mmCIF file of C-alpha atoms in Angstrom:
data_model
loop_
_atom_site.group_PDB
_atom_site.id
_atom_site.type_symbol
_atom_site.label_atom_id
_atom_site.label_comp_id
_atom_site.label_asym_id
_atom_site.label_seq_id
_atom_site.Cartn_x
_atom_site.Cartn_y
_atom_site.Cartn_z
ATOM 1 C CA MET A 6 11.056 17.444 -27.534
ATOM 2 C CA LEU A 7 8.405 14.742 -28.094
ATOM 3 C CA ILE A 8 5.058 15.228 -26.352
ATOM 4 C CA ASN A 9 1.486 13.998 -26.523
ATOM 5 C CA VAL A 10 -1.146 16.489 -27.687
ATOM 6 C CA TYR A 11 -4.884 16.279 -27.037
ATOM 7 C CA ASP A 12 -7.997 18.053 -28.170
ATOM 8 C CA PHE A 13 -10.289 18.683 -25.190
ATOM 9 C CA ASP A 14 -14.028 18.692 -25.983
ATOM 10 C CA GLY A 15 -15.295 15.283 -27.024
ATOM 11 C CA THR A 16 -11.796 13.877 -26.605
ATOM 12 C CA ILE A 17 -10.798 13.872 -22.940
ATOM 13 C CA TYR A 18 -13.998 15.602 -21.807
ATOM 14 C CA PRO A 19 -17.214 13.866 -22.889
ATOM 15 C CA GLY A 20 -19.144 16.956 -23.946
ATOM 16 C CA ASP A 21 -18.617 20.478 -25.194
ATOM 17 C CA SER A 22 -17.318 22.525 -22.267
ATOM 18 C CA SER A 23 -18.440 25.822 -23.845
ATOM 19 C CA VAL A 24 -22.042 24.625 -24.133
ATOM 20 C CA ASP A 25 -21.952 23.053 -20.665
ATOM 21 C CA PHE A 26 -20.580 26.291 -19.179
ATOM 22 C CA TYR A 27 -23.266 28.310 -20.983
ATOM 23 C CA LEU A 28 -25.973 26.058 -19.487
ATOM 24 C CA TYR A 29 -24.318 26.337 -16.067
ATOM 25 C CA CYS A 30 -24.336 30.158 -16.308
ATOM 26 C CA ARG A 31 -27.884 30.171 -17.664
ATOM 27 C CA ASN A 32 -29.050 28.415 -14.519
ATOM 28 C CA ARG A 33 -27.193 30.846 -12.247
ATOM 29 C CA TYR A 34 -27.896 34.151 -14.014
ATOM 30 C CA PRO A 35 -31.414 34.918 -15.317
ATOM 31 C CA ARG A 36 -30.137 37.575 -17.764
ATOM 32 C CA VAL A 37 -28.203 34.868 -19.623
ATOM 33 C CA LYS A 38 -31.511 33.051 -20.235
ATOM 34 C CA ARG A 39 -32.934 36.144 -21.919
ATOM 35 C CA ASP A 40 -30.072 36.250 -24.443
ATOM 36 C CA VAL A 41 -31.482 33.305 -26.396
ATOM 37 C CA PHE A 42 -30.573 34.834 -29.756
ATOM 38 C CA GLY A 43 -26.857 34.879 -28.936
ATOM 39 C CA ALA A 44 -26.627 31.177 -29.767
ATOM 40 C CA LEU A 45 -28.523 31.325 -33.072
ATOM 41 C CA PRO A 46 -25.692 32.631 -35.323
ATOM 42 C CA LEU A 47 -23.395 29.883 -34.054
ATOM 43 C CA LEU A 48 -25.997 27.186 -34.635
ATOM 44 C CA LEU A 49 -26.629 28.440 -38.179
ATOM 45 C CA ALA A 50 -22.890 28.554 -38.915
ATOM 46 C CA LEU A 51 -22.516 24.977 -37.689
ATOM 47 C CA ILE A 52 -25.409 23.861 -39.885
ATOM 48 C CA VAL A 53 -23.810 25.356 -43.004
ATOM 49 C CA ARG A 54 -20.408 24.062 -41.825
ATOM 50 C CA LYS A 55 -18.707 27.411 -41.931
ATOM 51 C CA LYS A 56 -14.965 26.987 -41.435
ATOM 52 C CA ASP A 57 -14.051 30.106 -39.413
ATOM 53 C CA LEU A 58 -16.470 30.371 -36.532
ATOM 54 C CA THR A 59 -14.707 33.222 -34.717
ATOM 55 C CA ARG A 60 -17.399 35.892 -35.255
ATOM 56 C CA GLU A 61 -20.303 33.508 -34.657
ATOM 57 C CA LYS A 62 -18.723 32.211 -31.465
ATOM 58 C CA GLU A 63 -18.078 35.780 -30.364
ATOM 59 C CA ARG A 64 -21.814 36.461 -30.687
ATOM 60 C CA PHE A 65 -22.516 33.300 -28.703
ATOM 61 C CA TYR A 66 -20.087 34.340 -25.933
ATOM 62 C CA ARG A 67 -21.721 37.741 -25.523
ATOM 63 C CA TYR A 68 -23.718 36.101 -22.703
ATOM 64 C CA LEU A 69 -20.531 36.449 -20.637
ATOM 65 C CA SER A 70 -21.299 40.163 -20.247
ATOM 66 C CA PHE A 71 -24.212 39.081 -18.006
ATOM 67 C CA VAL A 72 -21.967 36.947 -15.763
ATOM 68 C CA PRO A 73 -20.365 39.097 -13.018
ATOM 69 C CA ASP A 74 -17.083 37.122 -12.836
ATOM 70 C CA ALA A 75 -16.894 34.444 -15.541
ATOM 71 C CA ALA A 76 -13.356 33.399 -14.595
ATOM 72 C CA ALA A 77 -14.471 32.692 -11.007
ATOM 73 C CA GLU A 78 -17.553 30.898 -12.344
ATOM 74 C CA ALA A 79 -15.256 28.726 -14.483
ATOM 75 C CA GLU A 80 -13.416 27.682 -11.307
ATOM 76 C CA ARG A 81 -16.724 26.733 -9.665
ATOM 77 C CA PHE A 82 -17.950 25.001 -12.831
ATOM 78 C CA TRP A 83 -14.920 22.690 -12.941
ATOM 79 C CA SER A 84 -15.221 21.763 -9.267
ATOM 80 C CA GLY A 85 -18.301 19.811 -10.354
ATOM 81 C CA GLN A 86 -17.197 18.765 -13.839
ATOM 82 C CA ILE A 87 -13.601 17.577 -13.444
ATOM 83 C CA ALA A 88 -14.835 14.126 -12.438
ATOM 84 C CA LEU A 89 -16.064 13.740 -16.041
ATOM 85 C CA ILE A 90 -12.534 13.716 -17.491
ATOM 86 C CA LYS A 91 -12.234 10.351 -19.218
ATOM 87 C CA ALA A 92 -10.498 7.551 -17.325
ATOM 88 C CA TRP A 93 -8.396 6.435 -20.320
ATOM 89 C CA TYR A 94 -6.837 9.903 -20.387
ATOM 90 C CA LEU A 95 -6.158 10.029 -16.644
ATOM 91 C CA GLU A 96 -4.451 6.624 -16.843
ATOM 92 C CA GLN A 97 -1.948 7.818 -19.452
ATOM 93 C CA LYS A 98 -1.680 11.527 -18.543
ATOM 94 C CA ARG A 99 1.823 12.975 -18.411
ATOM 95 C CA GLU A 100 3.047 16.287 -16.990
ATOM 96 C CA ASP A 101 4.290 17.397 -20.412
ATOM 97 C CA ASP A 102 0.907 16.856 -22.122
ATOM 98 C CA LEU A 103 -0.440 19.736 -24.175
ATOM 99 C CA ILE A 104 -4.156 20.412 -24.592
ATOM 100 C CA ILE A 105 -5.085 22.447 -27.688
ATOM 101 C CA SER A 106 -8.707 23.535 -27.837
ATOM 102 C CA ALA A 107 -11.097 25.925 -29.553
ATOM 103 C CA SER A 108 -12.813 26.501 -26.201
ATOM 104 C CA PRO A 109 -11.973 29.700 -24.294
ATOM 105 C CA GLU A 110 -8.681 29.772 -22.443
ATOM 106 C CA PHE A 111 -10.253 31.277 -19.292
ATOM 107 C CA LEU A 112 -12.723 28.358 -19.226
ATOM 108 C CA LEU A 113 -10.143 25.564 -19.565
ATOM 109 C CA THR A 114 -7.372 27.099 -17.437
ATOM 110 C CA PRO A 115 -8.833 25.821 -14.120
ATOM 111 C CA VAL A 116 -9.215 22.206 -15.296
ATOM 112 C CA CYS A 117 -5.801 22.135 -16.995
ATOM 113 C CA ARG A 118 -4.169 23.600 -13.881
ATOM 114 C CA GLU A 119 -5.858 20.886 -11.787
ATOM 115 C CA LEU A 120 -4.692 18.201 -14.241
ATOM 116 C CA GLY A 121 -1.187 19.678 -14.249
ATOM 117 C CA VAL A 122 -0.972 20.045 -18.049
ATOM 118 C CA ARG A 123 -0.279 22.865 -20.504
ATOM 119 C CA LEU A 124 -2.980 24.601 -22.517
ATOM 120 C CA ILE A 125 -3.396 26.463 -25.783
ATOM 121 C CA ALA A 126 -6.958 27.685 -26.354
ATOM 122 C CA SER A 127 -9.004 30.486 -27.854
ATOM 123 C CA LYS A 128 -8.353 33.826 -26.220
ATOM 124 C CA VAL A 129 -11.805 35.058 -25.242
ATOM 125 C CA ASP A 130 -12.353 37.969 -22.864
ATOM 126 C CA PRO A 131 -14.367 36.550 -19.926
ATOM 127 C CA LYS A 132 -16.043 39.946 -19.393
ATOM 128 C CA THR A 133 -17.193 40.659 -22.946
ATOM 129 C CA GLY A 134 -16.970 37.401 -24.904
ATOM 130 C CA ARG A 135 -14.762 39.114 -27.502
ATOM 131 C CA TYR A 136 -11.929 37.214 -29.145
ATOM 132 C CA ASP A 137 -8.321 38.340 -29.113
ATOM 133 C CA GLY A 138 -7.252 36.731 -32.385
ATOM 134 C CA LYS A 139 -8.806 33.771 -34.172
ATOM 135 C CA ASN A 140 -10.771 30.834 -32.874
ATOM 136 C CA CYS A 141 -8.168 28.138 -32.067
ATOM 137 C CA HIS A 142 -9.426 25.593 -34.600
ATOM 138 C CA ASP A 143 -8.079 23.621 -37.579
ATOM 139 C CA GLU A 144 -4.831 25.169 -38.962
ATOM 140 C CA GLU A 145 -4.909 27.809 -36.223
ATOM 141 C CA LYS A 146 -4.141 25.065 -33.683
ATOM 142 C CA VAL A 147 -0.950 24.209 -35.585
ATOM 143 C CA ARG A 148 0.066 27.854 -35.909
ATOM 144 C CA ARG A 149 -0.478 28.538 -32.215
ATOM 145 C CA MET A 150 1.391 25.387 -31.139
ATOM 146 C CA LYS A 151 4.409 26.230 -33.312
ATOM 147 C CA GLU A 152 4.382 29.794 -32.018
ATOM 148 C CA ALA A 153 4.208 28.776 -28.329
ATOM 149 C CA TYR A 154 6.374 25.641 -28.508
ATOM 150 C CA PRO A 155 8.619 25.761 -31.595
ATOM 151 C CA GLU A 156 10.796 22.912 -30.302
ATOM 152 C CA VAL A 157 7.911 20.478 -29.816
ATOM 153 C CA GLU A 158 7.217 17.428 -31.950
ATOM 154 C CA ILE A 159 4.019 15.449 -31.497
ATOM 155 C CA ASP A 160 4.496 11.825 -30.525
ATOM 156 C CA ARG A 161 0.802 10.948 -30.099
ATOM 157 C CA PHE A 162 -2.207 13.082 -30.953
ATOM 158 C CA TYR A 163 -5.804 12.468 -29.856
ATOM 159 C CA SER A 164 -8.996 14.104 -31.139
ATOM 160 C CA ASP A 165 -12.650 13.336 -31.744
ATOM 161 C CA SER A 166 -12.768 15.491 -34.884
ATOM 162 C CA ARG A 167 -11.390 15.266 -38.401
ATOM 163 C CA ALA A 168 -11.133 19.061 -38.286
ATOM 164 C CA ASP A 169 -7.937 18.342 -36.336
ATOM 165 C CA THR A 170 -6.317 16.631 -39.331
ATOM 166 C CA PRO A 171 -3.611 19.348 -39.537
ATOM 167 C CA LEU A 172 -2.363 18.370 -36.055
ATOM 168 C CA ALA A 173 -2.831 14.657 -36.725
ATOM 169 C CA LYS A 174 -0.559 14.938 -39.780
ATOM 170 C CA LEU A 175 2.249 16.274 -37.571
ATOM 171 C CA ALA A 176 2.067 13.352 -35.132
ATOM 172 C CA ARG A 177 4.008 10.113 -35.227
ATOM 173 C CA GLU A 178 0.752 8.405 -34.198
ATOM 174 C CA ALA A 179 -2.740 9.899 -34.237
ATOM 175 C CA PHE A 180 -5.931 8.566 -32.704
ATOM 176 C CA LEU A 181 -9.578 9.310 -33.387
ATOM 177 C CA VAL A 182 -11.605 9.238 -30.170
ATOM 178 C CA LYS A 183 -15.247 8.178 -30.157
ATOM 179 C CA GLY A 184 -16.547 7.990 -26.605
ATOM 180 C CA ASN A 185 -13.924 5.853 -24.888
ATOM 181 C CA ASP A 186 -12.859 4.036 -28.054
ATOM 182 C CA LEU A 187 -9.595 4.944 -29.759
ATOM 183 C CA SER A 188 -8.803 4.075 -33.368
ATOM 184 C CA SER A 189 -6.183 5.184 -35.875
ATOM 185 C CA PHE A 190 -6.847 8.684 -37.159
ATOM 186 C CA PRO A 191 -7.725 8.558 -40.869
ATOM 187 C CA ARG A 192 -4.996 10.274 -42.874
#
């Protein structure tokens, strides 16, 4: 079965949903503000371009332990953010689209349900911030897609990041997204 596959953050959503959700929770829950050091390991890992960010992201997501019901907060968060989904995506969206993202599954489930599309994302416990498995990034995206949808072939793939080259290589056509501009994905 041929489908279109999309990255989420920076691709069909203009920002980083994990960072935006953190800021949203920081404004609603004062204890999240006090956990400033939770973000430092992730920032340092990004600076040194560490490939597997699972442990650093887990430290970042520990702020979720200060949010009484993060899954419910994610629902509320998207009620204000869904309008930011890029128009070019909404114009071509299909019911069989698949979003594959490194962001937490609990965070993207509400927006993907509203859009009526399927989702593969990082499995992060919304109560503790702990991962169940690896961060869904790079080759892990390919592995998870093949595991969940072994019959799928990618017709068109869209991402804002060259880290998604493994998925781009599987697509008949791949596009690099910068803002609202689409160009051929460098192979």
